[in-house]
Amino acid sequence: MKILNHELSIYFGAYLASASPATTKSVKHAIYESIQQTLNTQAIIVDIVPRMQTSVAASVTPLVDSLAVMPPSILSLEKIPAFKQKVADPGSAKGRAPLGRAEPGARDGALGQDAARV
């Protein structure tokens, strides 16, 4: 969840800041749940980066639904590809360690340790 919160604030912070705290929490929860649900349906023997890429792609619908009601939403849509890349593979950014392979049983918490705070 740390990665998700961090990248949401970088790419969509201005839009989320314009929303109420309850709306922001709801948006983050919807995105997290879509990613986690997709992660849970995939085989855990696949490398984590391809799993995360597929899972983060599932977050586009709740993200777009949320951004569509926040002005000026059309400008934020161009940020979605970069957001997906950074959440799926944070090791691709300079100064960050790669994620590596998923451990057996590591389905839950792939987005960070503080998922309960969503």
PDB file of C-alpha atoms in Angstrom:
ATOM      1  CA  MET A   1       0.000   0.000   0.000  1.00  0.00           C
ATOM      2  CA  LYS A   2       2.940   2.331   0.572  1.00  0.00           C
ATOM      3  CA  ILE A   3       3.883   2.123  -3.094  1.00  0.00           C
ATOM      4  CA  LEU A   4       0.295   2.715  -4.190  1.00  0.00           C
ATOM      5  CA  ASN A   5      -0.181   5.710  -1.867  1.00  0.00           C
ATOM      6  CA  HIS A   6       3.162   7.182  -2.909  1.00  0.00           C
ATOM      7  CA  GLU A   7       2.499   6.907  -6.644  1.00  0.00           C
ATOM      8  CA  LEU A   8      -1.081   8.146  -6.289  1.00  0.00           C
ATOM      9  CA  SER A   9       0.204  11.238  -4.511  1.00  0.00           C
ATOM     10  CA  ILE A  10       2.863  11.848  -7.180  1.00  0.00           C
ATOM     11  CA  TYR A  11       0.629  11.396 -10.211  1.00  0.00           C
ATOM     12  CA  PHE A  12      -2.802  12.376  -8.892  1.00  0.00           C
ATOM     13  CA  GLY A  13      -2.138  14.269  -5.652  1.00  0.00           C
ATOM     14  CA  ALA A  14      -3.662  17.537  -6.862  1.00  0.00           C
ATOM     15  CA  TYR A  15      -6.858  15.779  -7.865  1.00  0.00           C
ATOM     16  CA  LEU A  16      -7.095  13.783  -4.657  1.00  0.00           C
ATOM     17  CA  ALA A  17      -6.380  16.909  -2.608  1.00  0.00           C
ATOM     18  CA  SER A  18      -9.416  18.560  -4.170  1.00  0.00           C
ATOM     19  CA  ALA A  19     -11.632  15.721  -2.912  1.00  0.00           C
ATOM     20  CA  SER A  20     -12.929  15.158   0.594  1.00  0.00           C
ATOM     21  CA  PRO A  21     -10.929  12.835   2.873  1.00  0.00           C
ATOM     22  CA  ALA A  22     -13.735  10.268   2.637  1.00  0.00           C
ATOM     23  CA  THR A  23     -13.648  10.385  -1.162  1.00  0.00           C
ATOM     24  CA  THR A  24      -9.861  10.065  -1.207  1.00  0.00           C
ATOM     25  CA  LYS A  25     -10.046   7.068   1.104  1.00  0.00           C
ATOM     26  CA  SER A  26     -12.758   5.515  -1.057  1.00  0.00           C
ATOM     27  CA  VAL A  27     -10.708   6.021  -4.235  1.00  0.00           C
ATOM     28  CA  LYS A  28      -7.591   4.472  -2.691  1.00  0.00           C
ATOM     29  CA  HIS A  29      -9.607   1.564  -1.340  1.00  0.00           C
ATOM     30  CA  ALA A  30     -11.263   0.862  -4.712  1.00  0.00           C
ATOM     31  CA  ILE A  31      -7.910   0.912  -6.502  1.00  0.00           C
ATOM     32  CA  TYR A  32      -6.214  -1.235  -3.873  1.00  0.00           C
ATOM     33  CA  GLU A  33      -9.054  -3.772  -3.888  1.00  0.00           C
ATOM     34  CA  SER A  34      -8.999  -4.100  -7.689  1.00  0.00           C
ATOM     35  CA  ILE A  35      -5.240  -4.687  -7.653  1.00  0.00           C
ATOM     36  CA  GLN A  36      -5.366  -7.127  -4.743  1.00  0.00           C
ATOM     37  CA  GLN A  37      -8.284  -9.084  -6.230  1.00  0.00           C
ATOM     38  CA  THR A  38      -6.408  -9.527  -9.506  1.00  0.00           C
ATOM     39  CA  LEU A  39      -3.215 -10.519  -7.683  1.00  0.00           C
ATOM     40  CA  ASN A  40      -5.136 -13.162  -5.763  1.00  0.00           C
ATOM     41  CA  THR A  41      -6.442 -14.762  -8.959  1.00  0.00           C
ATOM     42  CA  GLN A  42      -2.995 -15.196 -10.539  1.00  0.00           C
ATOM     43  CA  ALA A  43      -0.578 -18.063 -10.072  1.00  0.00           C
ATOM     44  CA  ILE A  44       2.098 -17.165  -7.547  1.00  0.00           C
ATOM     45  CA  ILE A  45       4.841 -18.885  -9.550  1.00  0.00           C
ATOM     46  CA  VAL A  46       4.904 -15.971 -11.998  1.00  0.00           C
ATOM     47  CA  ASP A  47       7.471 -13.224 -11.387  1.00  0.00           C
ATOM     48  CA  ILE A  48       6.068 -10.383  -9.314  1.00  0.00           C
ATOM     49  CA  VAL A  49       6.575  -7.669 -11.960  1.00  0.00           C
ATOM     50  CA  PRO A  50       4.368  -9.352 -14.606  1.00  0.00           C
ATOM     51  CA  ARG A  51       1.791 -10.151 -11.899  1.00  0.00           C
ATOM     52  CA  MET A  52       1.807  -6.540 -10.735  1.00  0.00           C
ATOM     53  CA  GLN A  53       1.562  -5.202 -14.296  1.00  0.00           C
ATOM     54  CA  THR A  54      -1.585  -7.248 -14.876  1.00  0.00           C
ATOM     55  CA  SER A  55      -2.989  -6.372 -11.474  1.00  0.00           C
ATOM     56  CA  VAL A  56      -2.319  -2.652 -11.762  1.00  0.00           C
ATOM     57  CA  ALA A  57      -3.955  -2.650 -15.191  1.00  0.00           C
ATOM     58  CA  ALA A  58      -7.132  -3.712 -13.370  1.00  0.00           C
ATOM     59  CA  SER A  59      -6.942  -0.498 -11.339  1.00  0.00           C
ATOM     60  CA  VAL A  60      -7.531   1.706 -14.360  1.00  0.00           C
ATOM     61  CA  THR A  61     -11.327   1.395 -14.231  1.00  0.00           C
ATOM     62  CA  PRO A  62     -11.760   2.579 -10.623  1.00  0.00           C
ATOM     63  CA  LEU A  63      -9.049   5.202 -11.179  1.00  0.00           C
ATOM     64  CA  VAL A  64     -10.743   6.625 -14.274  1.00  0.00           C
ATOM     65  CA  ASP A  65     -14.163   6.456 -12.599  1.00  0.00           C
ATOM     66  CA  SER A  66     -12.774   8.475  -9.698  1.00  0.00           C
ATOM     67  CA  LEU A  67     -10.875  11.006 -11.776  1.00  0.00           C
ATOM     68  CA  ALA A  68     -13.819  11.566 -14.106  1.00  0.00           C
ATOM     69  CA  VAL A  69     -15.671  13.475 -11.396  1.00  0.00           C
ATOM     70  CA  MET A  70     -12.676  15.619 -10.319  1.00  0.00           C
ATOM     71  CA  PRO A  71     -11.934  18.720 -12.411  1.00  0.00           C
ATOM     72  CA  PRO A  72      -9.882  19.010 -14.592  1.00  0.00           C
ATOM     73  CA  SER A  73     -10.016  15.252 -15.064  1.00  0.00           C
ATOM     74  CA  ILE A  74      -8.985  15.055 -18.695  1.00  0.00           C
ATOM     75  CA  LEU A  75      -5.483  16.308 -17.869  1.00  0.00           C
ATOM     76  CA  SER A  76      -4.938  13.548 -15.330  1.00  0.00           C
ATOM     77  CA  LEU A  77      -5.658  10.718 -17.781  1.00  0.00           C
ATOM     78  CA  GLU A  78      -2.275  11.116 -19.482  1.00  0.00           C
ATOM     79  CA  LYS A  79      -0.596  10.198 -16.187  1.00  0.00           C
ATOM     80  CA  ILE A  80      -2.181   6.729 -15.960  1.00  0.00           C
ATOM     81  CA  PRO A  81       0.499   4.802 -17.953  1.00  0.00           C
ATOM     82  CA  ALA A  82       3.352   6.174 -15.823  1.00  0.00           C
ATOM     83  CA  PHE A  83       1.386   5.512 -12.632  1.00  0.00           C
ATOM     84  CA  LYS A  84       0.766   1.886 -13.673  1.00  0.00           C
ATOM     85  CA  GLN A  85       4.461   1.380 -14.485  1.00  0.00           C
ATOM     86  CA  LYS A  86       5.679   2.749 -11.144  1.00  0.00           C
ATOM     87  CA  VAL A  87       3.221   0.755  -9.047  1.00  0.00           C
ATOM     88  CA  ALA A  88       3.847  -2.446 -11.009  1.00  0.00           C
ATOM     89  CA  ASP A  89       7.634  -2.137 -10.984  1.00  0.00           C
ATOM     90  CA  PRO A  90       8.918   0.394  -8.468  1.00  0.00           C
ATOM     91  CA  GLY A  91      12.427  -0.946  -9.079  1.00  0.00           C
ATOM     92  CA  SER A  92      12.331   0.659 -12.504  1.00  0.00           C
ATOM     93  CA  ALA A  93      12.712   4.085 -10.889  1.00  0.00           C
ATOM     94  CA  LYS A  94      16.213   5.307 -10.078  1.00  0.00           C
ATOM     95  CA  GLY A  95      17.244   4.714  -6.505  1.00  0.00           C
ATOM     96  CA  ARG A  96      14.746   1.961  -5.814  1.00  0.00           C
ATOM     97  CA  ALA A  97      15.495  -1.701  -5.366  1.00  0.00           C
ATOM     98  CA  PRO A  98      13.786  -4.195  -7.703  1.00  0.00           C
ATOM     99  CA  LEU A  99      10.983  -6.304  -6.285  1.00  0.00           C
ATOM    100  CA  GLY A 100      12.282  -9.690  -7.452  1.00  0.00           C
ATOM    101  CA  ARG A 101      10.211 -12.861  -7.377  1.00  0.00           C
ATOM    102  CA  ALA A 102       7.132 -13.471  -5.307  1.00  0.00           C
ATOM    103  CA  GLU A 103       7.522 -15.858  -2.417  1.00  0.00           C
ATOM    104  CA  PRO A 104       4.963 -18.663  -2.003  1.00  0.00           C
ATOM    105  CA  GLY A 105       2.101 -17.352   0.077  1.00  0.00           C
ATOM    106  CA  ALA A 106       3.063 -13.738  -0.649  1.00  0.00           C
ATOM    107  CA  ARG A 107      -0.196 -12.844  -2.369  1.00  0.00           C
ATOM    108  CA  ASP A 108      -1.453 -10.591   0.399  1.00  0.00           C
ATOM    109  CA  GLY A 109       0.532  -7.485   1.082  1.00  0.00           C
ATOM    110  CA  ALA A 110       2.220  -7.274  -2.306  1.00  0.00           C
ATOM    111  CA  LEU A 111       1.423  -3.569  -2.318  1.00  0.00           C
ATOM    112  CA  GLY A 112       3.139  -2.911   0.992  1.00  0.00           C
ATOM    113  CA  GLN A 113       2.757  -3.664   4.670  1.00  0.00           C
ATOM    114  CA  ASP A 114       0.213  -1.047   5.621  1.00  0.00           C
ATOM    115  CA  ALA A 115      -2.749  -2.198   3.508  1.00  0.00           C
ATOM    116  CA  ALA A 116      -5.005  -2.083   6.554  1.00  0.00           C
ATOM    117  CA  ARG A 117      -4.726   1.712   6.579  1.00  0.00           C
ATOM    118  CA  VAL A 118      -6.665   2.090   3.309  1.00  0.00           C
TER     119      VAL A 118
END
